Coordinates of N, CA and C in Angstrom, one line a residue:
M1 N -35.9 215.3 180.4 CA -35.1 216.1 181.3 C -34.0 216.9 180.5
S2 N -33.3 217.6 181.3 CA -32.2 218.5 180.6 C -31.0 217.6 180.2
D3 N -30.0 218.3 179.7 CA -28.8 217.6 179.2 C -27.8 217.5 180.4
Q4 N -28.3 217.5 181.6 CA -27.4 217.4 182.7 C -26.8 216.0 182.9
K5 N -25.6 215.9 183.4 CA -24.9 214.7 183.6 C -24.5 214.5 185.0
V6 N -24.3 213.3 185.4 CA -23.8 213.0 186.8 C -22.6 212.0 186.7
K7 N -21.6 212.2 187.5 CA -20.5 211.4 187.6 C -20.7 210.4 188.7
V8 N -20.7 209.1 188.4 CA -21.0 208.0 189.4 C -19.7 207.2 189.6
T9 N -19.3 207.1 190.9 CA -18.1 206.3 191.2 C -18.5 205.2 192.1
Q10 N -17.9 204.0 191.8 CA -18.2 202.9 192.7 C -17.1 202.9 193.9
V11 N -17.6 202.9 195.1 CA -16.7 203.0 196.2 C -16.7 201.7 197.1
K12 N -17.6 200.8 196.9 CA -17.6 199.6 197.6 C -17.8 198.4 196.6
S13 N -17.4 197.2 197.1 CA -17.6 196.0 196.3 C -19.0 195.6 196.2
T14 N -19.4 194.9 195.1 CA -20.7 194.4 195.0 C -20.8 193.0 195.6
I15 N -19.7 192.4 196.0 CA -19.7 191.1 196.6 C -20.5 191.1 197.8
G16 N -21.4 190.1 198.0 CA -22.3 190.0 199.1 C -23.5 190.8 199.1
N17 N -23.7 191.6 198.0 CA -24.9 192.4 197.9 C -26.0 191.7 197.1
K18 N -27.2 192.2 197.2 CA -28.3 191.5 196.4 C -28.1 191.7 194.9
R19 N -28.7 190.8 194.2 CA -28.6 190.7 192.8 C -29.0 192.1 192.1
G20 N -30.0 192.7 192.6 CA -30.5 193.9 192.0 C -29.5 195.0 192.1
A21 N -28.8 195.1 193.2 CA -27.8 196.1 193.4 C -26.6 195.8 192.5
R22 N -26.2 194.6 192.4 CA -25.0 194.2 191.5 C -25.3 194.5 190.1
E23 N -26.5 194.2 189.6 CA -26.9 194.4 188.2 C -27.1 195.9 187.9
S24 N -27.5 196.7 188.9 CA -27.6 198.2 188.7 C -26.2 198.8 188.6
V25 N -25.3 198.4 189.4 CA -23.9 198.9 189.3 C -23.4 198.5 187.9
R26 N -23.6 197.3 187.4 CA -23.1 196.9 186.1 C -23.8 197.6 185.0
S27 N -25.0 197.9 185.1 CA -25.8 198.6 184.1 C -25.3 200.0 183.9
L28 N -24.8 200.6 185.0 CA -24.2 202.0 184.9 C -22.9 202.0 184.2
G29 N -22.3 200.8 184.0 CA -21.0 200.7 183.3 C -19.8 200.6 184.2
L30 N -20.1 200.3 185.5 CA -19.0 200.2 186.5 C -18.6 198.7 186.7
R31 N -17.3 198.4 186.7 CA -16.8 197.1 186.9 C -15.9 197.0 188.1
K32 N -15.2 198.0 188.4 CA -14.2 198.0 189.5 C -14.4 199.1 190.5
I33 N -13.9 198.8 191.7 CA -14.0 199.8 192.8 C -13.1 201.0 192.3
H34 N -13.6 202.2 192.6 CA -12.9 203.5 192.3 C -13.0 203.8 190.8
Q35 N -13.7 203.1 190.0 CA -14.0 203.4 188.6 C -15.1 204.4 188.6
S36 N -15.0 205.4 187.7 CA -16.0 206.5 187.5 C -16.5 206.5 186.1
V37 N -17.8 206.8 186.0 CA -18.4 207.0 184.7 C -19.3 208.2 184.7
V38 N -19.5 208.9 183.6 CA -20.4 210.1 183.5 C -21.6 209.6 182.7
V39 N -22.7 209.7 183.3 CA -24.0 209.2 182.6 C -25.0 210.4 182.6
D40 N -26.0 210.2 181.7 CA -27.1 211.2 181.7 C -27.9 211.2 183.0
D41 N -28.4 212.3 183.4 CA -29.2 212.4 184.6 C -30.7 212.2 184.1
N42 N -31.1 210.9 184.0 CA -32.5 210.6 183.6 C -33.1 209.6 184.6
A43 N -34.3 209.3 184.5 CA -35.0 208.5 185.4 C -34.5 207.1 185.5
V44 N -34.0 206.5 184.4 CA -33.5 205.2 184.4 C -32.2 205.1 185.2
N45 N -31.3 206.0 184.9 CA -30.0 206.0 185.7 C -30.2 206.4 187.1
R46 N -31.1 207.3 187.4 CA -31.4 207.6 188.8 C -32.0 206.4 189.6
G47 N -32.7 205.5 188.9 CA -33.2 204.3 189.5 C -32.1 203.4 189.8
Y48 N -31.1 203.2 188.9 CA -30.0 202.4 189.1 C -29.2 202.9 190.3
I49 N -29.0 204.2 190.4 CA -28.2 204.9 191.5 C -28.9 204.7 192.8
N50 N -30.2 204.8 192.8 CA -31.0 204.6 194.1 C -30.9 203.2 194.6
R51 N -30.9 202.3 193.6 CA -30.9 200.8 194.0 C -29.6 200.4 194.6
A52 N -28.5 201.1 194.2 CA -27.2 200.7 194.7 C -26.5 201.9 195.4
S53 N -27.2 202.8 196.0 CA -26.7 204.0 196.6 C -25.6 203.8 197.7
H54 N -25.7 202.6 198.3 CA -24.8 202.3 199.4 C -23.4 201.9 198.8
L55 N -23.3 201.7 197.5 CA -22.1 201.3 196.9 C -21.4 202.4 196.0
L56 N -22.2 203.5 195.9 CA -21.8 204.6 194.9 C -21.7 205.9 195.6
T57 N -20.9 206.8 194.9 CA -21.0 208.2 195.2 C -21.4 208.9 193.9
V58 N -22.1 210.0 194.0 CA -22.6 210.7 192.8 C -22.3 212.2 192.9
E59 N -21.8 212.8 191.8 CA -21.5 214.2 191.7 C -22.2 214.7 190.5
V60 N -22.8 215.9 190.6 CA -23.4 216.5 189.4 C -22.2 217.2 188.6
V61 N -22.2 217.0 187.3 CA -21.2 217.5 186.4 C -21.8 218.8 185.8
Q62 N -21.0 219.9 185.9 CA -21.5 221.2 185.4 C -21.0 221.5 184.0
G63 N -21.8 222.1 183.2 CA -21.3 222.6 181.9 C -21.0 221.5 180.9
S64 N -20.2 221.8 179.9 CA -19.9 220.9 178.8 C -18.6 220.1 179.0
D65 N -18.0 220.2 180.2 CA -16.8 219.4 180.5 C -17.1 217.9 180.8
A66 N -18.3 217.5 180.6 CA -18.7 216.1 180.9 C -18.2 215.1 179.9
S67 N -17.8 215.5 178.8 CA -17.4 214.6 177.7 C -16.1 214.0 178.0

């Protein structure tokens, strides 16, 4: 894929969710509510995001300001 990045923010707690959703959020590098990370837009990260989409918000990051 391209060098596009996405900003992922955790908006809900992982408590009470299934193990797969909890592990997907952790794999993205999120530990706390309202924490954000910028990750590559690839198939692996999209899978994590889809698995826990009810806990996250996603924004596409434009240009080189992703660093």
